Amino acid sequence: MHFSPIPMHIPDGFLSLIVSIICWAITASVVGAAISKTNKALGEKQIPLMGVMAAFIFAAQMINFPVAGGTSGHLLGGALAAIVLGPWAGMLVMTSVIAVQALLFQDGGLVVMGANILNMGLATAAVGYGLYRSMAGRSKSAKLAAAGIAAWLSVMTGALLTSLQLWLSGTSDLQLVIPSMLGVHAVIGIGEALITTFALGFIFQTRPDLLGEESESAKASSGWVYVGGLIAIAVVLLSPFASTDPDGLERVATDMGFINTSQSAPYQLIPDYAIPFLGNTNLSTIAAGIVGVIVVGLVALLIGRGMKAKS
Amino acid sequence: MHSDAFDRYHEKNSFIHRLDPRVKVVITIVFIVSNALLPDGAWIAFGAAWLFLLLTNWLSQLGFGYTLKRSIVALPFALIAITILFTMPGEPLVSFKLLMWNLTITDMGLLRFVSILIRSWLSVQLAILLVATTRFPDLIHAFEHLRVPAILTTIIAFLYRYLFVLTDEVFRLIRARESRSAAATGRRSGGGVLWRARVAGNMAGQLFLRSYERSDRIYNAMVARGYSGHLFTLNPHEMKARDYFVTAFAIAFIFILQVIGRL
C-alpha cells in the first residue's frame, strides 16, 4: 500500500486551539452551504453519487507516475473534483475524503481537521473551479489549459494557507515556512496540473456531455469565477509579500489580535521595527505582486488565444 | 484485494471495545484539545497523559505498546516545525555551521519544538486507539449522533464501502500499465515525463468514468429497493451507566491534567 505522505495534512498538536477553532468555523459554514446547495440540485441522488465520487478521489490519489530520481507525481484531486462535479459537490467530496484520511489513517489530525478541510478541500475547489469556469464558452484546449493552471494554483493556495496557519500557531517561522512550503508545492503542483489536465482531456473525449456548457451552468453560477479569481489573486499577491516582507504580515496579525494566542511567537525577533518605512516597502511589494498577476494573466490569456486560433 | 487492507479495526472483546462509540469519540476529542491547551514544557502533565494512554491501551487488550508502534505516522510533519529550534529567542545552547548558515539552537526553541512533538505524538495515539477499537460504521454512526449532518456521514459511509471496490479498480489499472510497460533490465521504457503524466491522467479519467457510471447503477439499484433519501440502521446505540461513568472519569482526569499542567 503506497500512500505518499503529502506534507499538507497537519497532525494534531501543530496548530494552536484558537487557529483550529477559527478554521473549523469557516469550514463548517462553507460545508453547511454546500450541503444545502447540493441538496437542492441533486436531491436523494446525491448520496450514492458523491459517496462513490469520494471513493474515486481517494483511489485516484494512488495513481502516480515516476518523475525523476525516485520521486513521483500524483493527484490531490481538489481541483479535478470541483471541475467535474461542480464546486459545492466537489467540496463535499473532498471533505469526506479528508475526514476518512484523518479518521482511518491518522493522515491529519482530528481537532485540526477543520484547517485541513479548508486548505485541501474548500480552497482548492474554489480556486480550481473558479479559474476553470472563467473559460466557459471557449475552446476545449483553452479550458484544459485553464484547468492545468487552476490545479497548480489550487495546490499553491493550500500550501500558503497551511503555512499561514502554522505561523499563526507559533509552530513555524514565517520567513522559512512560506518559501519552503511554496517551493515544495510548486513542484507537487506540476504533477497535479498534468494529471488533472490529461484526465479532463480523456473525459472530454469519451463523455463530453459531462463537461458540456449546459451541465456547466447546472453545476454552479458563474459567480464562482470571481470567488476563484479573488482567491488566486490573493495568493499571488500574498506569497511574494509574505516571503520578502514577513514583518508586514506579522503586524497585521498583531493588529488582528493573534499576537497573544501563541505564547511566544517569533514576532519578538525584531521588537523595535521601524514602522515609518513599512508603508513604502509594503507598497512596493504589492506593486510587484500586481505586476506578477498581470504577467500571469497575460500569459494565460495568450495561451488561451493561441489555442483558440488553432482549434 | 483483501478487505482488511484498509481496516484498522482489531477484533477483541475488551472493555474499551464494548464502550459506546460516542463515548470514545468524545473522550478522544477532549483529550486532543487538552493536549493543545497544555503549555510548553508541562512535563508532568505530558507524562500523566501518557499514563492515560498506557491505561487505555491495556484496557483495550491490544498490548501496552500497541499505539506506540503506530504513532510514527505523524513524525514526517515534524520537519515543518524544526525551524522553531533556531528562530525562537532564548539562551543559545549549541551553535554549528551547516553549509552556509550559522545555526544556533536556543533553549526556548528546543522547549517549544519538543513540546509540539509530544503534543502531536500523544494526540495521534488516542486517535489510533479509537479506530482500532471501533468498527468504522459504528464510528460514523457516533458522529451522526453527535450532530454531524447526516448527508456528510452517509457520504462517508458510502466512501468507506466503495473504497475497496475502487482501489481494486486502481490496482487493475496499475497492473495493466505495468504489463504494457515491459523493458529490458536496466533500460527505461516509455516516453518522457509528459508522456508518463498523460498515461496517469488517462488512468484517472478512466477511473472517473467507471466510478461515475457505477454510481448511476448503484443509485438505480437502491431506488429499485425502495430508497427515498434516507438510510436506516439496525444497530441502534444505547448509552449505559458504564458509558456515563467512563465519560465522567475520563473528563475529570483530563481536567486534572490541565490543572497539573498549569501549576
Coordinates of C-alpha atoms in Angstrom, one line a residue:
Chain A
M1 CA 0.0 0.0 0.0
H2 CA 1.7 3.2 -1.1
F3 CA 0.3 6.3 0.4
S4 CA 2.7 9.1 -0.4
P5 CA 2.7 11.3 2.6
I6 CA 1.6 14.7 1.4
P7 CA 3.2 17.4 3.5
M8 CA -0.1 19.2 3.8
H9 CA -2.1 17.0 6.2
I10 CA -1.5 18.8 9.5
P11 CA -1.4 16.4 12.5
D12 CA -2.9 17.4 15.9
G13 CA -0.6 19.4 18.1
F14 CA 0.9 21.6 15.4
L15 CA -1.9 24.2 15.4
S16 CA -3.0 26.3 18.4
L17 CA -6.5 25.8 19.6
I18 CA -7.6 29.3 18.5
V19 CA -6.4 28.8 14.9
S20 CA -8.1 25.3 14.9
I21 CA -11.4 26.7 16.1
I22 CA -11.4 29.6 13.6
C23 CA -10.7 27.2 10.8
W24 CA -13.5 24.9 12.0
A25 CA -15.9 27.8 12.0
I26 CA -15.1 28.7 8.4
T27 CA -15.1 25.1 7.3
A28 CA -18.4 24.3 9.0
S29 CA -20.2 27.3 7.5
V30 CA -18.9 26.6 3.9
V31 CA -19.7 22.9 4.2
G32 CA -23.2 23.8 5.5
A33 CA -23.8 26.0 2.5
A34 CA -22.5 23.2 0.2
I35 CA -24.9 20.7 1.8
S36 CA -28.0 22.8 1.2
K37 CA -26.9 23.7 -2.3
T38 CA -26.3 20.1 -3.4
N39 CA -29.4 19.0 -1.7
K40 CA -31.4 21.3 -3.9
A41 CA -29.6 20.4 -7.1
L42 CA -29.3 16.6 -6.7
G43 CA -31.9 15.5 -4.1
E44 CA -31.7 12.0 -3.0
K45 CA -29.4 11.1 -5.8
Q46 CA -26.5 13.0 -4.2
I47 CA -25.6 10.4 -1.6
P48 CA -24.7 7.5 -3.9
L49 CA -23.1 9.9 -6.5
M50 CA -20.9 11.8 -4.0
G51 CA -20.1 8.8 -1.9
V52 CA -18.7 6.9 -4.9
M53 CA -17.0 10.1 -6.2
A54 CA -15.3 10.5 -2.9
A55 CA -14.1 6.9 -3.1
F56 CA -12.9 7.8 -6.6
I57 CA -10.8 10.7 -5.4
F58 CA -9.4 8.5 -2.7
A59 CA -8.5 5.8 -5.1
A60 CA -7.2 8.3 -7.8
Q61 CA -4.7 9.6 -5.3
M62 CA -2.9 6.3 -5.6
I63 CA -2.3 6.7 -9.3
N64 CA 1.2 8.0 -9.6
F65 CA 3.8 8.4 -12.3
P66 CA 7.6 8.4 -11.9
V67 CA 9.1 11.8 -12.5
A68 CA 12.8 11.6 -11.8
G69 CA 15.2 10.4 -9.1
G70 CA 12.7 8.2 -7.3
T71 CA 10.1 10.9 -6.8
S72 CA 6.7 10.5 -8.3
G73 CA 3.8 12.8 -9.2
H74 CA 0.3 12.2 -8.1
L75 CA -3.1 13.7 -7.6
L76 CA -4.6 15.6 -4.7
G77 CA -7.9 16.0 -6.6
G78 CA -9.4 19.1 -5.2
A79 CA -9.5 21.0 -8.5
L80 CA -10.4 17.9 -10.5
A81 CA -13.4 17.1 -8.2
A82 CA -14.7 20.6 -8.4
I83 CA -14.3 20.8 -12.2
V84 CA -16.2 17.5 -12.9
L85 CA -18.8 17.7 -10.2
G86 CA -19.2 21.5 -9.6
P87 CA -17.7 23.4 -6.7
W88 CA -20.3 22.6 -4.0
A89 CA -20.4 18.8 -4.7
G90 CA -16.5 18.9 -5.1
M91 CA -16.2 20.5 -1.6
L92 CA -18.4 17.8 0.0
V93 CA -16.5 15.1 -1.7
M94 CA -13.1 16.5 -0.6
T95 CA -14.4 17.0 2.9
S96 CA -15.4 13.3 3.2
V97 CA -12.0 12.2 1.7
I98 CA -10.0 14.3 4.2
A99 CA -12.3 13.1 7.1
V100 CA -11.7 9.5 6.3
Q101 CA -7.9 10.0 5.8
A102 CA -7.8 11.6 9.3
L103 CA -10.1 9.1 11.0
L104 CA -8.9 5.9 9.4
F105 CA -5.2 6.5 8.7
Q106 CA -4.4 9.4 11.1
D107 CA -3.3 11.2 8.0
G108 CA -4.0 14.6 9.5
G109 CA -5.4 15.3 13.0
L110 CA -9.0 15.4 14.3
V111 CA -9.1 18.8 16.1
V112 CA -7.2 20.4 13.2
M113 CA -9.4 18.7 10.6
G114 CA -11.2 21.9 10.0
A115 CA -8.0 23.5 8.9
N116 CA -7.1 20.5 6.7
I117 CA -10.5 20.6 5.0
L118 CA -10.2 24.3 4.5
N119 CA -6.8 24.1 2.9
M120 CA -7.1 20.9 0.8
G121 CA -10.8 20.7 0.2
L122 CA -12.6 24.1 0.1
A123 CA -9.9 26.4 -1.1
T124 CA -8.6 24.0 -3.8
A125 CA -12.2 23.5 -5.0
A126 CA -12.9 27.2 -5.1
V127 CA -9.7 28.2 -7.0
G128 CA -9.9 25.2 -9.2
Y129 CA -13.5 25.6 -10.3
G130 CA -13.4 29.4 -10.5
L131 CA -10.4 29.6 -12.9
Y132 CA -11.7 26.7 -15.0
R133 CA -15.2 28.3 -15.2
S134 CA -13.6 31.6 -16.4
M135 CA -13.0 29.8 -19.8
A136 CA -16.7 29.0 -20.2
G137 CA -17.7 29.2 -23.9
R138 CA -14.1 28.9 -25.1
S139 CA -12.4 26.1 -26.9
K140 CA -11.6 22.7 -25.3
S141 CA -7.9 23.5 -25.3
A142 CA -8.4 26.8 -23.5
K143 CA -10.5 25.0 -20.9
L144 CA -7.8 22.4 -20.5
A145 CA -5.0 25.0 -20.1
A146 CA -7.1 26.8 -17.6
A147 CA -7.7 23.6 -15.7
G148 CA -4.0 22.9 -15.5
I149 CA -3.2 26.4 -14.2
A150 CA -6.1 26.1 -11.8
A151 CA -4.9 22.8 -10.5
W152 CA -1.4 24.2 -9.9
L153 CA -2.7 27.3 -8.2
S154 CA -5.1 25.3 -6.1
V155 CA -2.1 23.3 -4.6
M156 CA -0.3 26.6 -4.0
T157 CA -3.3 28.1 -2.3
G158 CA -3.5 25.1 0.0
A159 CA 0.2 25.3 0.8
L160 CA 0.0 29.0 1.5
L161 CA -3.0 28.6 3.9
T162 CA -1.2 25.8 5.7
S163 CA 1.9 27.9 6.1
L164 CA -0.1 30.8 7.5
Q165 CA -1.9 28.6 10.0
L166 CA 1.4 27.1 11.2
W167 CA 2.9 30.5 11.6
L168 CA -0.2 31.9 13.4
S169 CA 0.1 29.0 15.8
G170 CA 3.7 29.8 16.6
T171 CA 4.8 26.4 15.1
S172 CA 7.0 27.7 12.3
D173 CA 8.8 30.8 11.4
L174 CA 7.2 32.8 8.6
Q175 CA 10.4 33.6 6.7
L176 CA 11.2 29.9 6.5
V177 CA 7.9 28.1 6.3
I178 CA 6.4 30.1 3.3
P179 CA 9.3 29.7 0.9
S180 CA 9.8 26.0 1.8
M181 CA 6.2 25.1 1.6
L182 CA 5.6 27.0 -1.6
G183 CA 8.8 25.7 -3.1
V184 CA 7.9 22.1 -2.4
H185 CA 4.3 22.5 -3.6
A186 CA 5.3 24.4 -6.7
V187 CA 6.8 21.1 -7.8
I188 CA 4.0 18.9 -6.5
G189 CA 1.5 21.2 -8.2
I190 CA 3.1 20.4 -11.6
G191 CA 2.2 16.8 -11.2
E192 CA -1.3 17.8 -10.1
A193 CA -1.7 20.1 -13.1
L194 CA -0.6 17.5 -15.6
I195 CA -2.8 14.7 -14.3
T196 CA -5.8 17.0 -13.9
T197 CA -5.4 18.3 -17.5
F198 CA -4.9 14.8 -19.0
A199 CA -7.7 13.3 -17.0
L200 CA -10.1 16.1 -18.2
G201 CA -8.9 15.7 -21.7
F202 CA -9.8 12.0 -21.5
I203 CA -13.3 12.8 -20.1
F204 CA -13.8 15.4 -22.9
Q205 CA -13.1 12.7 -25.5
T206 CA -15.2 10.0 -24.0
R207 CA -18.1 11.7 -22.2
P208 CA -18.2 15.3 -23.4
D209 CA -21.7 15.6 -22.1
L210 CA -20.4 15.6 -18.6
L211 CA -18.4 18.8 -19.2
G212 CA -20.7 20.5 -21.7
E213 CA -22.0 24.0 -21.4
E214 CA -25.5 23.1 -20.2
S215 CA -24.2 20.8 -17.5
E216 CA -21.7 23.5 -16.5
S217 CA -24.4 26.1 -15.8
A218 CA -26.4 23.4 -13.9
K219 CA -23.4 22.9 -11.6
A220 CA -23.0 26.4 -10.2
S221 CA -23.4 30.0 -11.0
S222 CA -20.8 31.9 -12.9
G223 CA -20.1 34.0 -9.7
W224 CA -17.5 31.3 -8.9
V225 CA -15.3 32.9 -11.4
Y226 CA -14.9 35.9 -9.1
V227 CA -14.5 33.8 -6.0
G228 CA -11.8 31.7 -7.6
G229 CA -10.2 34.7 -9.2
L230 CA -10.1 36.7 -6.0
I231 CA -8.5 33.8 -4.0
A232 CA -6.0 33.3 -6.8
I233 CA -5.1 37.0 -6.8
A234 CA -4.8 37.0 -3.0
V235 CA -2.4 34.0 -3.2
V236 CA -0.3 35.6 -5.9
L237 CA -0.2 38.9 -4.0
L238 CA 0.4 37.4 -0.6
S239 CA 3.1 34.9 -1.5
P240 CA 5.8 37.4 -2.6
F241 CA 4.7 39.8 0.1
A242 CA 4.9 37.2 2.8
S243 CA 8.3 35.9 1.8
T244 CA 10.0 39.2 1.1
D245 CA 8.4 41.3 3.9
P246 CA 7.2 39.0 6.6
D247 CA 7.2 41.8 9.2
G248 CA 4.3 43.5 7.4
L249 CA 2.2 40.3 7.8
E250 CA 3.2 40.0 11.4
R251 CA 2.0 43.5 12.0
V252 CA -1.4 42.5 10.5
A253 CA -1.5 39.5 12.8
T254 CA -0.7 41.7 15.8
D255 CA -3.5 44.2 14.8
M256 CA -5.9 41.3 14.5
G257 CA -5.1 40.1 18.0
F258 CA -3.3 36.9 17.1
I259 CA -0.1 38.0 18.9
N260 CA -1.3 36.9 22.3
T261 CA -2.6 33.5 21.2
S262 CA 0.8 31.8 20.7
Q263 CA 2.7 32.1 23.9
S264 CA 6.0 33.2 22.5
A265 CA 5.7 33.8 18.8
P266 CA 8.5 34.9 16.5
Y267 CA 7.2 38.4 16.4
Q268 CA 9.6 39.3 19.2
L269 CA 12.5 38.8 16.9
I270 CA 12.7 42.5 15.9
P271 CA 10.9 44.4 18.7
D272 CA 11.7 47.9 17.5
Y273 CA 10.9 47.7 13.9
A274 CA 11.0 51.0 12.1
I275 CA 7.3 51.3 11.2
P276 CA 7.6 54.6 9.2
F277 CA 9.4 52.7 6.4
L278 CA 6.9 49.8 6.4
G279 CA 4.4 51.7 4.3
N280 CA 6.9 52.1 1.5
T281 CA 8.1 48.6 1.4
N282 CA 4.5 47.3 1.6
L283 CA 3.6 49.4 -1.4
S284 CA 6.5 48.2 -3.5
T285 CA 5.8 44.6 -2.7
I286 CA 2.1 45.0 -3.5
A287 CA 3.1 46.7 -6.8
A288 CA 5.4 43.8 -7.6
G289 CA 2.6 41.4 -6.8
I290 CA 0.2 43.2 -9.1
V291 CA 2.8 43.2 -11.9
G292 CA 3.0 39.4 -11.2
V293 CA -0.7 38.9 -11.5
I294 CA -0.8 40.9 -14.7
V295 CA 2.0 38.9 -16.2
V296 CA 0.4 35.6 -15.2
G297 CA -2.9 36.7 -16.5
L298 CA -1.4 37.9 -19.9
V299 CA 0.4 34.6 -20.3
A300 CA -2.8 32.7 -19.6
L301 CA -4.8 34.9 -22.0
L302 CA -2.2 34.5 -24.7
I303 CA -2.1 30.7 -24.3
G304 CA -5.9 30.7 -24.5
R305 CA -6.0 32.9 -27.6
G306 CA -3.3 30.8 -29.3
M307 CA -5.2 27.6 -28.7
K308 CA -8.4 29.1 -29.8
A309 CA -6.9 30.1 -33.1
K310 CA -5.5 26.6 -33.6
S311 CA -8.7 24.8 -32.9
Chain B
M1 CA -7.8 -7.3 -2.6
H2 CA -8.4 -8.3 1.0
S3 CA -11.0 -6.1 2.6
D4 CA -8.8 -5.7 5.7
A5 CA -6.1 -3.8 3.8
F6 CA -7.6 -0.5 5.0
D7 CA -9.4 -1.6 8.0
R8 CA -7.7 -0.6 11.2
Y9 CA -10.2 -2.4 13.5
H10 CA -8.9 -5.1 15.7
E11 CA -11.5 -7.6 16.8
K12 CA -11.4 -8.0 20.6
N13 CA -14.0 -8.1 23.3
S14 CA -12.3 -5.7 25.7
F15 CA -13.7 -3.1 28.0
I16 CA -12.8 -0.3 25.5
H17 CA -14.3 -2.2 22.6
R18 CA -17.6 -2.5 24.3
L19 CA -17.9 1.2 25.2
D20 CA -20.4 3.2 23.2
P21 CA -18.7 4.7 20.2
R22 CA -19.9 8.2 21.1
V23 CA -18.1 8.0 24.4
K24 CA -14.8 7.1 22.7
V25 CA -15.2 9.9 20.1
V26 CA -15.9 12.5 22.8
I27 CA -13.1 11.4 25.0
T28 CA -10.6 11.3 22.1
I29 CA -11.5 14.8 21.0
V30 CA -11.4 16.2 24.6
F31 CA -8.0 14.6 25.1
I32 CA -6.6 16.1 21.9
V33 CA -8.0 19.6 22.8
S34 CA -6.5 19.2 26.2
N35 CA -3.1 18.4 24.7
A36 CA -3.3 21.5 22.5
L37 CA -4.1 23.6 25.6
L38 CA -1.2 22.3 27.8
P39 CA 1.6 24.9 28.0
D40 CA 5.1 24.3 26.7
G41 CA 7.2 22.2 29.0
A42 CA 4.4 20.8 31.2
W43 CA 6.4 17.6 31.5
I44 CA 4.4 16.2 34.5
A45 CA 1.1 16.7 32.6
F46 CA 2.6 15.2 29.4
G47 CA 3.7 12.2 31.5
A48 CA 0.3 11.8 33.1
A49 CA -1.3 12.0 29.7
W50 CA 1.0 9.2 28.5
L51 CA -0.1 7.1 31.6
F52 CA -3.7 7.7 30.5
L53 CA -2.7 6.3 27.1
L54 CA -1.0 3.3 28.6
L55 CA -4.1 2.6 30.7
T56 CA -6.4 2.7 27.7
N57 CA -4.0 0.6 25.7
W58 CA -4.0 -2.0 28.5
L59 CA -7.8 -1.9 28.9
S60 CA -8.2 -2.5 25.1
Q61 CA -6.2 -5.7 25.4
L62 CA -4.1 -4.7 22.4
G63 CA -0.9 -4.5 24.5
F64 CA 0.8 -1.7 26.2
G65 CA 2.9 -0.7 23.1
Y66 CA 0.2 -1.0 20.5
T67 CA -0.3 2.7 19.7
L68 CA 3.3 3.5 20.3
K69 CA 4.3 1.3 17.4
R70 CA 1.9 3.0 15.1
S71 CA 2.4 6.6 16.2
I72 CA 5.3 7.3 13.9
V73 CA 2.9 8.3 11.1
A74 CA 2.8 11.9 12.3
L75 CA 6.6 12.3 12.5
P76 CA 7.4 13.4 9.0
F77 CA 5.4 16.5 9.6
A78 CA 7.8 17.5 12.5
L79 CA 10.2 18.8 9.8
I80 CA 7.9 21.8 9.3
A81 CA 8.3 22.8 13.0
I82 CA 12.1 22.2 13.1
T83 CA 12.8 25.9 12.2
I84 CA 11.5 26.9 15.6
L85 CA 14.6 25.4 17.1
F86 CA 16.7 28.2 15.6
T87 CA 14.4 31.1 15.4
M88 CA 12.9 31.3 19.0
P89 CA 14.7 33.9 21.0
G90 CA 16.4 32.5 24.1
E91 CA 19.7 31.3 25.6
P92 CA 21.9 29.7 23.0
L93 CA 22.6 26.0 23.6
V94 CA 24.5 24.7 20.7
S95 CA 25.9 26.5 17.6
F96 CA 27.1 24.8 14.5
K97 CA 27.7 25.5 10.8
L98 CA 25.6 23.8 8.2
L99 CA 26.6 24.6 4.6
M100 CA 26.5 28.4 4.6
W101 CA 24.3 29.0 7.6
N102 CA 25.3 29.5 11.2
L103 CA 22.7 27.8 13.3
T104 CA 22.1 28.3 17.0
I105 CA 19.7 26.1 18.9
T106 CA 18.1 28.1 21.7
D107 CA 16.7 26.7 24.9
M108 CA 13.3 28.2 24.3
G109 CA 13.3 26.9 20.8
L110 CA 14.2 23.4 22.0
L111 CA 11.5 23.6 24.6
R112 CA 8.8 24.6 22.1
F113 CA 9.9 22.1 19.5
V114 CA 9.9 19.1 21.9
S115 CA 6.5 20.2 23.3
I116 CA 4.9 20.4 19.9
L117 CA 6.3 16.9 19.1
I118 CA 5.0 15.5 22.4
R119 CA 1.5 17.0 21.9
S120 CA 1.2 15.6 18.4
W121 CA 2.6 12.2 19.5
L122 CA 0.1 11.9 22.4
S123 CA -2.8 13.1 20.3
V124 CA -2.3 10.7 17.4
Q125 CA -2.0 7.7 19.8
L126 CA -5.6 8.1 21.1
A127 CA -6.9 8.6 17.6
I128 CA -5.2 5.3 16.6
L129 CA -6.7 3.5 19.5
L130 CA -10.1 4.9 18.6
V131 CA -10.2 3.3 15.2
A132 CA -8.5 0.1 16.4
T133 CA -11.3 -0.5 18.9
T134 CA -14.3 0.8 17.0
R135 CA -15.8 -0.5 13.8
F136 CA -15.8 2.2 11.1
P137 CA -19.6 2.1 10.5
D138 CA -20.1 2.5 14.3
L139 CA -17.7 5.4 14.3
I140 CA -19.7 7.1 11.5
H141 CA -22.9 6.4 13.4
A142 CA -21.4 8.0 16.5
F143 CA -20.7 11.2 14.5
E144 CA -24.2 11.2 13.3
H145 CA -25.4 11.1 17.0
L146 CA -23.0 14.0 17.7
R147 CA -25.0 16.2 15.2
V148 CA -22.7 15.9 12.2
P149 CA -25.1 16.4 9.2
A150 CA -26.5 13.1 8.1
I151 CA -25.7 13.8 4.5
L152 CA -22.0 14.1 5.3
T153 CA -21.9 10.9 7.4
T154 CA -23.8 9.0 4.8
I155 CA -21.4 10.1 2.1
I156 CA -18.5 9.0 4.3
A157 CA -20.2 5.6 4.9
F158 CA -20.5 5.2 1.1
L159 CA -16.9 6.3 0.6
Y160 CA -15.9 3.6 3.0
R161 CA -18.0 1.0 1.4
Y162 CA -16.8 1.7 -2.2
L163 CA -13.2 2.4 -1.2
F164 CA -12.3 -1.2 -1.5
V165 CA -14.1 -1.6 -4.9
L166 CA -12.4 1.4 -6.4
T167 CA -8.9 0.7 -5.1
D168 CA -9.3 -2.7 -6.7
E169 CA -10.1 -0.9 -9.9
V170 CA -7.0 1.3 -9.4
F171 CA -4.8 -1.8 -8.9
R172 CA -6.2 -3.3 -12.0
L173 CA -5.3 -0.2 -13.9
I174 CA -1.8 -0.1 -12.4
R175 CA -1.3 -3.7 -13.2
A176 CA -2.4 -3.2 -16.8
R177 CA 0.1 -0.3 -17.1
E178 CA 2.9 -2.4 -15.7
S179 CA 2.3 -5.2 -18.1
R180 CA 2.2 -2.9 -21.0
S181 CA 5.5 -1.3 -19.9
A182 CA 7.9 -4.1 -20.5
A183 CA 11.5 -3.1 -20.7
A184 CA 14.9 -4.8 -20.9
T185 CA 16.6 -4.8 -17.5
G186 CA 18.5 -1.6 -16.8
R187 CA 16.8 0.3 -19.5
R188 CA 13.8 2.6 -19.1
S189 CA 10.8 2.1 -21.2
G190 CA 8.2 4.5 -22.4
G191 CA 8.4 8.2 -23.2
G192 CA 9.3 11.3 -21.2
V193 CA 7.7 12.8 -18.1
L194 CA 4.9 14.3 -20.1
W195 CA 4.1 11.0 -21.7
R196 CA 4.0 9.3 -18.4
A197 CA 1.8 12.1 -17.0
R198 CA -0.5 11.6 -19.9
V199 CA -0.8 7.9 -19.1
A200 CA -1.5 8.6 -15.5
G201 CA -4.0 11.3 -16.4
N202 CA -5.9 8.9 -18.8
M203 CA -6.0 6.3 -15.9
A204 CA -7.5 8.9 -13.6
G205 CA -10.0 9.9 -16.3
Q206 CA -10.9 6.2 -17.0
L207 CA -11.3 5.6 -13.2
F208 CA -13.6 8.7 -13.0
L209 CA -15.9 7.4 -15.8
R210 CA -16.1 3.9 -14.3
S211 CA -16.9 5.4 -10.9
Y212 CA -19.4 7.8 -12.3
E213 CA -21.2 5.1 -14.2
R214 CA -21.0 2.8 -11.2
S215 CA -22.7 5.4 -9.0
D216 CA -25.5 5.5 -11.5
R217 CA -26.0 1.8 -11.3
I218 CA -25.9 1.9 -7.5
Y219 CA -28.5 4.6 -7.4
N220 CA -30.8 2.7 -9.7
A221 CA -30.4 -0.4 -7.6
M222 CA -31.1 1.5 -4.5
V223 CA -34.2 3.1 -5.9
A224 CA -35.4 -0.3 -7.0
R225 CA -35.1 -1.5 -3.4
G226 CA -37.2 1.4 -2.1
Y227 CA -34.5 4.1 -1.4
S228 CA -36.1 7.5 -0.9
G229 CA -33.2 9.5 0.5
H230 CA -32.8 8.1 4.0
L231 CA -30.7 5.2 5.2
F232 CA -31.8 3.2 8.2
T233 CA -29.7 1.3 10.7
L234 CA -30.5 -1.9 12.5
N235 CA -27.8 -1.2 15.1
P236 CA -29.1 1.4 17.5
H237 CA -26.6 2.6 20.1
E238 CA -27.6 3.0 23.7
M239 CA -25.7 4.7 26.4
K240 CA -25.4 2.6 29.5
A241 CA -24.5 3.5 33.1
R242 CA -21.0 2.3 32.4
D243 CA -20.6 4.7 29.4
Y244 CA -21.7 7.7 31.5
F245 CA -19.3 6.7 34.3
V246 CA -16.3 6.3 31.9
T247 CA -17.0 9.7 30.3
A248 CA -17.2 11.4 33.7
F249 CA -14.0 9.7 34.8
A250 CA -12.0 10.5 31.6
I251 CA -13.1 14.1 31.6
A252 CA -12.3 14.5 35.3
F253 CA -8.8 13.0 34.6
I254 CA -8.2 15.3 31.7
F255 CA -9.3 18.3 33.8
I256 CA -6.8 17.3 36.4
L257 CA -4.2 17.1 33.6
Q258 CA -4.9 20.7 32.8
V259 CA -4.6 21.8 36.5
I260 CA -1.2 19.9 36.8
G261 CA 0.0 21.5 33.6
R262 CA -0.7 25.0 34.8
L263 CA 0.8 24.7 38.3

